[in-house]
PDB file of C-alpha atoms in Angstrom:
ATOM      1  CA  MET A   1     128.152  53.248   5.015  1.00 30.00           C
ATOM      2  CA  ALA A   2     128.910  49.638   5.783  1.00 35.00           C
ATOM      3  CA  THR A   3     126.363  46.957   4.959  1.00 38.00           C
ATOM      4  CA  THR A   4     123.946  46.306   7.818  1.00 46.00           C
ATOM      5  CA  ASP A   5     122.511  42.968   8.854  1.00 55.00           C
ATOM      6  CA  HIS A   6     119.009  44.376   8.368  1.00 70.00           C
ATOM      7  CA  SER A   7     117.753  47.373   6.434  1.00 89.00           C
ATOM      8  CA  LEU A   8     115.705  50.039   8.162  1.00 94.00           C
ATOM      9  CA  ARG A   9     112.542  48.655   6.562  1.00 94.00           C
ATOM     10  CA  GLU A  10     113.357  45.177   7.833  1.00 93.00           C
ATOM     11  CA  GLN A  11     113.918  46.563  11.322  1.00 92.00           C
ATOM     12  CA  LEU A  12     110.589  48.393  11.203  1.00 93.00           C
ATOM     13  CA  ASP A  13     108.761  45.330   9.864  1.00 91.00           C
ATOM     14  CA  SER A  14     109.998  43.177  12.745  1.00 87.00           C
ATOM     15  CA  ASP A  15     107.893  42.509  15.824  1.00 87.00           C
ATOM     16  CA  GLY A  16     107.999  45.079  18.585  1.00 93.00           C
ATOM     17  CA  ILE A  17     108.735  48.770  18.783  1.00 97.00           C
ATOM     18  CA  VAL A  18     112.116  49.882  17.404  1.00 97.00           C
ATOM     19  CA  LEU A  19     114.176  52.086  19.727  1.00 97.00           C
ATOM     20  CA  ALA A  20     116.308  54.730  18.005  1.00 98.00           C
ATOM     21  CA  PRO A  21     118.665  56.666  20.311  1.00 98.00           C
ATOM     22  CA  GLY A  22     119.601  60.136  19.156  1.00 97.00           C
ATOM     23  CA  VAL A  23     123.190  60.804  18.107  1.00 98.00           C
ATOM     24  CA  ALA A  24     124.635  64.190  17.167  1.00 96.00           C
ATOM     25  CA  ASP A  25     128.071  63.172  15.920  1.00 97.00           C
ATOM     26  CA  ALA A  26     130.083  60.142  14.838  1.00 97.00           C
ATOM     27  CA  LEU A  27     131.399  59.352  18.333  1.00 97.00           C
ATOM     28  CA  GLU A  28     127.876  59.282  19.765  1.00 97.00           C
ATOM     29  CA  GLY A  29     126.854  57.063  16.857  1.00 97.00           C
ATOM     30  CA  VAL A  30     129.639  54.586  17.594  1.00 97.00           C
ATOM     31  CA  LEU A  31     128.770  54.527  21.296  1.00 97.00           C
ATOM     32  CA  ALA A  32     125.062  53.960  20.602  1.00 98.00           C
ATOM     33  CA  GLU A  33     125.900  51.153  18.208  1.00 97.00           C
ATOM     34  CA  ARG A  34     128.274  49.542  20.743  1.00 97.00           C
ATOM     35  CA  ALA A  35     125.460  49.703  23.305  1.00 97.00           C
ATOM     36  CA  GLY A  36     123.312  47.597  20.978  1.00 96.00           C
ATOM     37  CA  ALA A  37     121.177  50.085  19.044  1.00 97.00           C
ATOM     38  CA  ASP A  38     119.732  48.638  15.832  1.00 95.00           C
ATOM     39  CA  VAL A  39     118.710  52.042  14.433  1.00 97.00           C
ATOM     40  CA  LEU A  40     120.217  55.478  15.058  1.00 98.00           C
ATOM     41  CA  TYR A  41     118.472  58.845  14.857  1.00 98.00           C
ATOM     42  CA  VAL A  42     120.080  62.191  14.024  1.00 98.00           C
ATOM     43  CA  SER A  43     118.043  64.979  15.601  1.00 95.00           C
ATOM     44  CA  GLY A  44     117.998  68.433  14.046  1.00 94.00           C
ATOM     45  CA  ASN A  45     117.769  69.909  17.518  1.00 92.00           C
ATOM     46  CA  ALA A  46     120.903  68.080  18.660  1.00 94.00           C
ATOM     47  CA  VAL A  47     122.840  68.930  15.507  1.00 95.00           C
ATOM     48  CA  SER A  48     121.820  72.596  15.784  1.00 92.00           C
ATOM     49  CA  SER A  49     123.307  72.738  19.265  1.00 93.00           C
ATOM     50  CA  SER A  50     126.395  70.821  18.171  1.00 92.00           C
ATOM     51  CA  VAL A  51     127.131  72.727  14.943  1.00 92.00           C
ATOM     52  CA  HIS A  52     126.518  76.340  15.915  1.00 92.00           C
ATOM     53  CA  GLY A  53     125.739  76.231  19.625  1.00 91.00           C
ATOM     54  CA  GLY A  54     122.305  77.714  19.040  1.00 90.00           C
ATOM     55  CA  PRO A  55     118.682  76.617  19.393  1.00 87.00           C
ATOM     56  CA  ASP A  56     116.570  74.617  16.963  1.00 80.00           C
ATOM     57  CA  ILE A  57     114.866  77.544  15.229  1.00 84.00           C
ATOM     58  CA  GLY A  58     115.784  76.974  11.602  1.00 84.00           C
ATOM     59  CA  LEU A  59     119.397  78.160  11.800  1.00 89.00           C
ATOM     60  CA  THR A  60     120.937  74.901  10.591  1.00 93.00           C
ATOM     61  CA  THR A  61     121.280  74.515   6.820  1.00 95.00           C
ATOM     62  CA  MET A  62     120.696  71.420   4.722  1.00 96.00           C
ATOM     63  CA  THR A  63     124.417  71.235   3.949  1.00 97.00           C
ATOM     64  CA  GLU A  64     125.345  71.270   7.641  1.00 97.00           C
ATOM     65  CA  MET A  65     122.808  68.560   8.433  1.00 97.00           C
ATOM     66  CA  VAL A  66     123.722  66.354   5.461  1.00 98.00           C
ATOM     67  CA  THR A  67     127.422  66.673   6.292  1.00 98.00           C
ATOM     68  CA  ARG A  68     126.856  65.558   9.869  1.00 97.00           C
ATOM     69  CA  VAL A  69     124.615  62.673   8.801  1.00 98.00           C
ATOM     70  CA  GLY A  70     127.289  61.529   6.345  1.00 98.00           C
ATOM     71  CA  GLN A  71     129.912  61.557   9.086  1.00 98.00           C
ATOM     72  CA  ILE A  72     127.703  59.467  11.372  1.00 98.00           C
ATOM     73  CA  ALA A  73     126.581  57.025   8.669  1.00 98.00           C
ATOM     74  CA  GLY A  74     130.198  56.538   7.647  1.00 97.00           C
ATOM     75  CA  ALA A  75     131.202  55.574  11.188  1.00 97.00           C
ATOM     76  CA  VAL A  76     128.493  52.997  11.938  1.00 97.00           C
ATOM     77  CA  GLU A  77     126.923  49.918  10.409  1.00 96.00           C
ATOM     78  CA  ARG A  78     123.367  50.435  11.638  1.00 97.00           C
ATOM     79  CA  PRO A  79     120.766  52.344   9.600  1.00 97.00           C
ATOM     80  CA  VAL A  80     120.532  56.073  10.305  1.00 98.00           C
ATOM     81  CA  ILE A  81     117.311  58.101  10.269  1.00 98.00           C
ATOM     82  CA  ALA A  82     117.807  61.845   9.796  1.00 98.00           C
ATOM     83  CA  ASP A  83     115.724  64.868  10.706  1.00 97.00           C
ATOM     84  CA  ALA A  84     115.285  66.815   7.457  1.00 97.00           C
ATOM     85  CA  ASP A  85     113.376  69.665   9.102  1.00 95.00           C
ATOM     86  CA  ASP A  86     110.844  71.165   6.647  1.00 96.00           C
ATOM     87  CA  GLY A  87     112.788  69.894   3.636  1.00 97.00           C
ATOM     88  CA  TYR A  88     114.654  73.220   3.464  1.00 96.00           C
ATOM     89  CA  GLY A  89     112.186  74.923   1.135  1.00 95.00           C
ATOM     90  CA  ASN A  90     109.413  74.001  -1.253  1.00 96.00           C
ATOM     91  CA  ALA A  91     108.724  70.667  -2.948  1.00 97.00           C
ATOM     92  CA  LEU A  92     111.586  71.166  -5.393  1.00 97.00           C
ATOM     93  CA  SER A  93     113.943  71.763  -2.479  1.00 97.00           C
ATOM     94  CA  VAL A  94     112.633  68.582  -0.876  1.00 98.00           C
ATOM     95  CA  HIS A  95     113.435  66.648  -4.053  1.00 98.00           C
ATOM     96  CA  ARG A  96     117.082  67.698  -3.811  1.00 98.00           C
ATOM     97  CA  THR A  97     117.127  67.264  -0.024  1.00 98.00           C
ATOM     98  CA  ILE A  98     116.194  63.594  -0.332  1.00 98.00           C
ATOM     99  CA  GLN A  99     118.882  63.002  -2.946  1.00 98.00           C
ATOM    100  CA  GLU A 100     121.521  64.613  -0.719  1.00 98.00           C
ATOM    101  CA  PHE A 101     120.536  62.647   2.391  1.00 98.00           C
ATOM    102  CA  GLU A 102     120.402  59.413   0.422  1.00 98.00           C
ATOM    103  CA  ARG A 103     123.883  60.043  -1.015  1.00 98.00           C
ATOM    104  CA  ALA A 104     125.147  60.801   2.498  1.00 98.00           C
ATOM    105  CA  GLY A 105     124.103  57.327   3.650  1.00 98.00           C
ATOM    106  CA  ALA A 106     120.833  58.007   5.490  1.00 98.00           C
ATOM    107  CA  ALA A 107     118.353  55.125   5.495  1.00 98.00           C
ATOM    108  CA  GLY A 108     115.404  57.473   5.913  1.00 98.00           C
ATOM    109  CA  VAL A 109     114.328  60.970   6.896  1.00 98.00           C
ATOM    110  CA  HIS A 110     111.376  62.760   8.382  1.00 98.00           C
ATOM    111  CA  ILE A 111     110.020  65.991   6.965  1.00 98.00           C
ATOM    112  CA  GLU A 112     107.701  68.264   8.923  1.00 97.00           C
ATOM    113  CA  ASP A 113     104.795  70.459   7.861  1.00 97.00           C
ATOM    114  CA  GLN A 114     105.993  73.642   9.522  1.00 94.00           C
ATOM    115  CA  ASP A 115     106.292  76.899   7.628  1.00 88.00           C
ATOM    116  CA  ALA A 116     109.626  78.719   7.690  1.00 80.00           C
ATOM    117  CA  PRO A 117     111.315  79.515   9.942  1.00 76.00           C
ATOM    118  CA  LYS A 118     110.762  76.101  11.498  1.00 81.00           C
ATOM    119  CA  LYS A 119     111.215  75.442  15.220  1.00 69.00           C
ATOM    120  CA  CYS A 120     111.624  72.517  17.570  1.00 70.00           C
ATOM    121  CA  GLY A 121     108.280  70.763  17.810  1.00 63.00           C
ATOM    122  CA  HIS A 122     108.117  71.437  21.544  1.00 76.00           C
ATOM    123  CA  PHE A 123     108.665  75.206  21.130  1.00 70.00           C
ATOM    124  CA  ALA A 124     105.847  77.761  20.941  1.00 73.00           C
ATOM    125  CA  ASP A 125     104.861  80.010  18.006  1.00 73.00           C
ATOM    126  CA  LYS A 126     105.089  77.478  15.191  1.00 82.00           C
ATOM    127  CA  THR A 127     103.157  77.878  11.938  1.00 90.00           C
ATOM    128  CA  LEU A 128     102.122  75.261   9.385  1.00 95.00           C
ATOM    129  CA  VAL A 129     102.000  74.981   5.616  1.00 96.00           C
ATOM    130  CA  SER A 130      98.757  73.733   4.101  1.00 97.00           C
ATOM    131  CA  THR A 131      98.021  70.031   3.945  1.00 98.00           C
ATOM    132  CA  ALA A 132      98.105  70.261   0.144  1.00 98.00           C
ATOM    133  CA  GLU A 133     101.576  71.833   0.126  1.00 98.00           C
ATOM    134  CA  MET A 134     102.909  69.200   2.509  1.00 98.00           C
ATOM    135  CA  CYS A 135     101.436  66.415   0.373  1.00 98.00           C
ATOM    136  CA  GLY A 136     103.335  67.847  -2.576  1.00 98.00           C
ATOM    137  CA  LYS A 137     106.528  67.686  -0.525  1.00 98.00           C
ATOM    138  CA  ILE A 138     105.850  64.067   0.400  1.00 98.00           C
ATOM    139  CA  ARG A 139     105.252  63.112  -3.233  1.00 98.00           C
ATOM    140  CA  ALA A 140     108.492  64.888  -4.205  1.00 98.00           C
ATOM    141  CA  ALA A 141     110.386  63.040  -1.458  1.00 98.00           C
ATOM    142  CA  CYS A 142     109.085  59.648  -2.542  1.00 98.00           C
ATOM    143  CA  ASP A 143     109.844  60.327  -6.203  1.00 98.00           C
ATOM    144  CA  ALA A 144     113.370  61.611  -5.454  1.00 98.00           C
ATOM    145  CA  ARG A 145     114.651  58.493  -3.705  1.00 97.00           C
ATOM    146  CA  THR A 146     116.574  56.086  -5.879  1.00 97.00           C
ATOM    147  CA  ASN A 147     116.417  53.205  -3.412  1.00 95.00           C
ATOM    148  CA  ASP A 148     112.997  51.838  -2.473  1.00 93.00           C
ATOM    149  CA  GLU A 149     114.454  50.868   0.915  1.00 95.00           C
ATOM    150  CA  PHE A 150     114.761  54.577   1.807  1.00 97.00           C
ATOM    151  CA  VAL A 151     112.019  55.449   4.325  1.00 98.00           C
ATOM    152  CA  VAL A 152     110.055  58.715   4.072  1.00 98.00           C
ATOM    153  CA  ILE A 153     108.432  59.812   7.335  1.00 98.00           C
ATOM    154  CA  ALA A 154     105.903  62.661   7.390  1.00 98.00           C
ATOM    155  CA  ARG A 155     105.813  64.670  10.605  1.00 97.00           C
ATOM    156  CA  THR A 156     103.091  67.085  11.645  1.00 97.00           C
ATOM    157  CA  ASP A 157     103.336  69.787  14.300  1.00 95.00           C
ATOM    158  CA  ALA A 158      99.611  70.496  14.169  1.00 95.00           C
ATOM    159  CA  VAL A 159      98.671  69.501  17.730  1.00 95.00           C
ATOM    160  CA  ALA A 160      99.644  72.832  19.324  1.00 91.00           C
ATOM    161  CA  ILE A 161      98.355  74.901  16.394  1.00 93.00           C
ATOM    162  CA  SER A 162      95.155  73.360  15.066  1.00 94.00           C
ATOM    163  CA  GLY A 163      94.482  70.508  17.459  1.00 95.00           C
ATOM    164  CA  LEU A 164      94.799  66.747  17.601  1.00 97.00           C
ATOM    165  CA  LYS A 165      91.981  66.004  15.143  1.00 97.00           C
ATOM    166  CA  ASN A 166      93.647  68.105  12.450  1.00 98.00           C
ATOM    167  CA  ALA A 167      96.989  66.424  13.183  1.00 97.00           C
ATOM    168  CA  ILE A 168      95.394  63.003  12.669  1.00 98.00           C
ATOM    169  CA  ASP A 169      93.622  64.140   9.491  1.00 98.00           C
ATOM    170  CA  ARG A 170      96.877  65.531   8.140  1.00 98.00           C
ATOM    171  CA  CYS A 171      98.651  62.240   8.810  1.00 98.00           C
ATOM    172  CA  ARG A 172      96.033  60.332   6.863  1.00 98.00           C
ATOM    173  CA  SER A 173      96.561  62.693   3.925  1.00 98.00           C
ATOM    174  CA  TYR A 174     100.338  62.355   4.180  1.00 98.00           C
ATOM    175  CA  ALA A 175     100.099  58.566   4.146  1.00 98.00           C
ATOM    176  CA  ASP A 176      97.840  58.765   1.094  1.00 98.00           C
ATOM    177  CA  ALA A 177     100.514  60.953  -0.550  1.00 98.00           C
ATOM    178  CA  GLY A 178     103.050  58.158  -0.104  1.00 98.00           C
ATOM    179  CA  ALA A 179     104.657  58.588   3.323  1.00 98.00           C
ATOM    180  CA  ASP A 180     105.891  55.278   4.728  1.00 98.00           C
ATOM    181  CA  MET A 181     105.355  56.379   8.336  1.00 98.00           C
ATOM    182  CA  VAL A 182     103.719  59.316  10.123  1.00 98.00           C
ATOM    183  CA  PHE A 183     104.893  61.207  13.168  1.00 97.00           C
ATOM    184  CA  ILE A 184     102.706  63.504  15.274  1.00 97.00           C
ATOM    185  CA  ASP A 185     105.131  65.554  17.319  1.00 94.00           C
ATOM    186  CA  ALA A 186     104.417  66.943  20.778  1.00 91.00           C
ATOM    187  CA  PRO A 187     101.142  65.220  21.752  1.00 95.00           C
ATOM    188  CA  GLU A 188     100.380  66.566  25.199  1.00 93.00           C
ATOM    189  CA  THR A 189      98.572  63.875  27.194  1.00 95.00           C
ATOM    190  CA  ASP A 190      98.273  60.128  27.625  1.00 96.00           C
ATOM    191  CA  ALA A 191      94.854  60.458  25.992  1.00 97.00           C
ATOM    192  CA  HIS A 192      96.455  62.086  22.945  1.00 97.00           C
ATOM    193  CA  LEU A 193      98.900  59.205  22.611  1.00 97.00           C
ATOM    194  CA  GLU A 194      96.100  56.660  22.931  1.00 97.00           C
ATOM    195  CA  GLU A 195      93.891  58.413  20.372  1.00 98.00           C
ATOM    196  CA  ILE A 196      96.730  58.673  17.843  1.00 98.00           C
ATOM    197  CA  GLY A 197      97.438  54.966  18.210  1.00 98.00           C
ATOM    198  CA  ALA A 198      93.772  54.066  17.777  1.00 98.00           C
ATOM    199  CA  GLU A 199      92.942  56.447  14.917  1.00 98.00           C
ATOM    200  CA  LEU A 200      96.091  55.730  12.894  1.00 98.00           C
ATOM    201  CA  ALA A 201      96.415  52.035  13.658  1.00 97.00           C
ATOM    202  CA  ALA A 202      96.708  51.147   9.969  1.00 96.00           C
ATOM    203  CA  ILE A 203      99.718  53.467   9.432  1.00 97.00           C
ATOM    204  CA  PRO A 204     103.217  52.871  10.882  1.00 97.00           C
ATOM    205  CA  LEU A 205     103.726  55.379  13.705  1.00 98.00           C
ATOM    206  CA  VAL A 206     106.730  57.294  15.042  1.00 98.00           C
ATOM    207  CA  ILE A 207     106.877  58.893  18.495  1.00 98.00           C
ATOM    208  CA  ASN A 208     109.373  61.136  20.272  1.00 95.00           C
ATOM    209  CA  VAL A 209     109.061  61.422  24.054  1.00 92.00           C
ATOM    210  CA  PRO A 210     111.675  63.937  25.225  1.00 89.00           C
ATOM    211  CA  TYR A 211     112.379  64.671  28.865  1.00 89.00           C
ATOM    212  CA  GLY A 212     111.235  68.238  29.561  1.00 87.00           C
ATOM    213  CA  GLY A 213     109.021  68.388  26.467  1.00 87.00           C
ATOM    214  CA  LYS A 214     105.249  68.447  26.134  1.00 88.00           C
ATOM    215  CA  THR A 215     104.730  64.687  25.743  1.00 92.00           C
ATOM    216  CA  PRO A 216     104.262  62.367  28.748  1.00 93.00           C
ATOM    217  CA  LEU A 217     107.257  60.129  29.438  1.00 94.00           C
ATOM    218  CA  LEU A 218     105.665  56.773  28.695  1.00 96.00           C
ATOM    219  CA  PRO A 219     107.982  53.747  28.401  1.00 97.00           C
ATOM    220  CA  ALA A 220     108.481  51.816  25.192  1.00 97.00           C
ATOM    221  CA  ASP A 221     106.414  48.799  26.238  1.00 97.00           C
ATOM    222  CA  ARG A 222     103.365  50.999  26.851  1.00 97.00           C
ATOM    223  CA  LEU A 223     103.838  52.869  23.577  1.00 98.00           C
ATOM    224  CA  GLU A 224     104.129  49.543  21.771  1.00 97.00           C
ATOM    225  CA  GLU A 225     100.783  48.510  23.285  1.00 97.00           C
ATOM    226  CA  LEU A 226      99.296  51.735  21.931  1.00 98.00           C
ATOM    227  CA  GLY A 227     100.463  50.906  18.414  1.00 97.00           C
ATOM    228  CA  TYR A 228     103.695  52.834  17.936  1.00 98.00           C
ATOM    229  CA  ASP A 229     106.390  51.302  15.750  1.00 97.00           C
ATOM    230  CA  LEU A 230     109.436  53.576  16.182  1.00 98.00           C
ATOM    231  CA  MET A 231     110.464  55.471  19.320  1.00 98.00           C
ATOM    232  CA  LEU A 232     113.008  58.274  19.051  1.00 97.00           C
ATOM    233  CA  PHE A 233     115.202  59.399  21.943  1.00 97.00           C
ATOM    234  CA  ALA A 234     116.120  62.544  20.059  1.00 95.00           C
ATOM    235  CA  THR A 235     118.287  64.527  22.461  1.00 95.00           C
ATOM    236  CA  THR A 236     118.589  62.309  25.540  1.00 96.00           C
ATOM    237  CA  ALA A 237     122.306  61.665  25.079  1.00 95.00           C
ATOM    238  CA  GLN A 238     123.051  65.300  24.366  1.00 94.00           C
ATOM    239  CA  LYS A 239     121.224  66.408  27.517  1.00 94.00           C
ATOM    240  CA  ALA A 240     123.357  63.964  29.492  1.00 95.00           C
ATOM    241  CA  LYS A 241     126.454  65.366  27.807  1.00 95.00           C
ATOM    242  CA  LEU A 242     125.424  68.935  28.688  1.00 94.00           C
ATOM    243  CA  GLN A 243     125.012  68.014  32.338  1.00 95.00           C
ATOM    244  CA  VAL A 244     128.328  66.180  32.568  1.00 95.00           C
ATOM    245  CA  LEU A 245     130.392  68.688  30.600  1.00 96.00           C
ATOM    246  CA  GLU A 246     129.135  71.645  32.616  1.00 96.00           C
ATOM    247  CA  ARG A 247     130.316  69.945  35.815  1.00 95.00           C
ATOM    248  CA  VAL A 248     133.642  68.925  34.292  1.00 96.00           C
ATOM    249  CA  TYR A 249     134.492  72.389  32.961  1.00 97.00           C
ATOM    250  CA  GLU A 250     133.443  74.070  36.203  1.00 97.00           C
ATOM    251  CA  HIS A 251     135.568  71.675  38.251  1.00 97.00           C
ATOM    252  CA  LEU A 252     138.629  72.135  36.043  1.00 97.00           C
ATOM    253  CA  LEU A 253     138.414  75.916  36.132  1.00 98.00           C
ATOM    254  CA  GLU A 254     137.682  76.092  39.864  1.00 97.00           C
ATOM    255  CA  THR A 255     140.366  73.647  40.994  1.00 98.00           C
ATOM    256  CA  GLY A 256     142.885  73.339  38.200  1.00 97.00           C
ATOM    257  CA  ASP A 257     143.049  69.667  39.184  1.00 97.00           C
ATOM    258  CA  GLU A 258     141.864  66.783  37.008  1.00 96.00           C
ATOM    259  CA  ARG A 259     142.346  64.235  39.774  1.00 96.00           C
ATOM    260  CA  GLY A 260     138.933  64.963  41.278  1.00 95.00           C
ATOM    261  CA  LEU A 261     137.291  63.842  38.050  1.00 96.00           C
ATOM    262  CA  THR A 262     139.020  60.544  37.388  1.00 95.00           C
ATOM    263  CA  ASP A 263     136.090  58.449  38.647  1.00 93.00           C
ATOM    264  CA  GLN A 264     133.892  60.159  36.024  1.00 91.00           C
ATOM    265  CA  LEU A 265     136.269  59.791  33.068  1.00 94.00           C
ATOM    266  CA  ALA A 266     136.634  56.990  30.554  1.00 95.00           C
ATOM    267  CA  THR A 267     140.042  55.382  30.606  1.00 95.00           C
ATOM    268  CA  TRP A 268     142.594  55.869  27.852  1.00 95.00           C
ATOM    269  CA  GLU A 269     142.068  52.199  26.910  1.00 97.00           C
ATOM    270  CA  THR A 270     138.298  52.656  26.671  1.00 96.00           C
ATOM    271  CA  ARG A 271     138.706  55.567  24.291  1.00 96.00           C
ATOM    272  CA  ASP A 272     141.115  53.546  22.153  1.00 97.00           C
ATOM    273  CA  ALA A 273     138.609  50.688  21.992  1.00 96.00           C
ATOM    274  CA  VAL A 274     135.703  52.973  21.061  1.00 96.00           C
ATOM    275  CA  THR A 275     137.726  54.663  18.323  1.00 95.00           C
ATOM    276  CA  ASP A 276     138.968  51.284  17.009  1.00 95.00           C
ATOM    277  CA  LEU A 277     142.647  52.193  17.345  1.00 96.00           C
ATOM    278  CA  GLU A 278     143.831  48.575  17.027  1.00 97.00           C
ATOM    279  CA  ARG A 279     142.277  48.213  13.566  1.00 96.00           C
ATOM    280  CA  TRP A 280     143.981  51.381  12.393  1.00 95.00           C
ATOM    281  CA  ARG A 281     147.298  50.147  13.773  1.00 96.00           C
ATOM    282  CA  ASP A 282     146.853  46.922  11.779  1.00 97.00           C
ATOM    283  CA  LEU A 283     146.220  48.983   8.651  1.00 96.00           C
ATOM    284  CA  GLU A 284     149.284  51.085   9.389  1.00 96.00           C
ATOM    285  CA  ASP A 285     151.394  47.931   9.658  1.00 97.00           C
ATOM    286  CA  ARG A 286     149.986  46.659   6.377  1.00 97.00           C
ATOM    287  CA  TYR A 287     150.359  49.816   4.303  1.00 97.00           C
ATOM    288  CA  ALA A 288     152.869  52.119   5.991  1.00 90.00           C
TER     289      ALA A 288
END
C-alpha cells in the first residue's frame, strides 16, 4: 500500500467525525478515493455479495476477505479499515487474523462478539459469545499487531439480543481489554444513539447507519454532536450498483440496444482516467 499523508490514527485524532465510504473491490476503492475519501471501509456484507453472490451469514472465509482487502489496499493510498467478522474462530484464530489483515495492508479492523455462524448486524437470530471470551479475542488482536498504528475496533451486536445497557457494558469491557474504538451495531432509535454517545463519551465511537437497516438515518453532523468519531457507509455504494446494474442488464436483454443507456454510462475516457491508463502507458514506454 502506498504511503498516506495521514495514518488512520491521525485521521481519527483530527477534529470532526471521519466519514468512511464502503468499498467492495479495488475499482470502488479508487473511485471513493478520487471523490475525496480520507478513509475507506471494506464491509463483510458487501464482500460476501461480491465474492459469492450470497448473503452475509458467515459464508465468506478469512482468506477471501483478506485477499479482497489486499487488492483494495494495493490500489489506493488512503487507509483501509476492514470488517474481520468474528475473527474467524477463537482467540488464537483472531491472533492469526490480525496478522493476515495487517500483512494485506489494512490500517485497522473491527471484530464482533457474535457466536458462529455470524450474521449481518441488522439480521435477526444472532447469538453472542460471552463478554469474557470477546475480551480474550480483543487482547489477542492487540498483541498480534506488529504496528502500533494498526487500529483494533470492538463491535457488539448485543442491542437486539440482550439490550442496549448490556451493549454499553460490553463496550466498556472491550475498551478495558485494549480496543482502540468500540462499535455498537444496529441501535434502533435516536434515543439509543444519544445514550450510546453519552454513556461512552470517553471511548472513541464507530457508527454504521445503513439505508434499510434498523438504525435511524441521522446525518454526520448530528452524529458528531452526539459524540461519534467514525461513520461507516458500509454498503451504500453497492446498493447503488445493484440498482443501476439491474436496470442496465434488463434494458440490454429487452432491447438488444446499448444506445438507450449512453446517458447513464461513463465515457471510455473516464474509465481510462479512473484506471490510470496514462501512467501505465508511460511505464510501457520506459520498460517495454
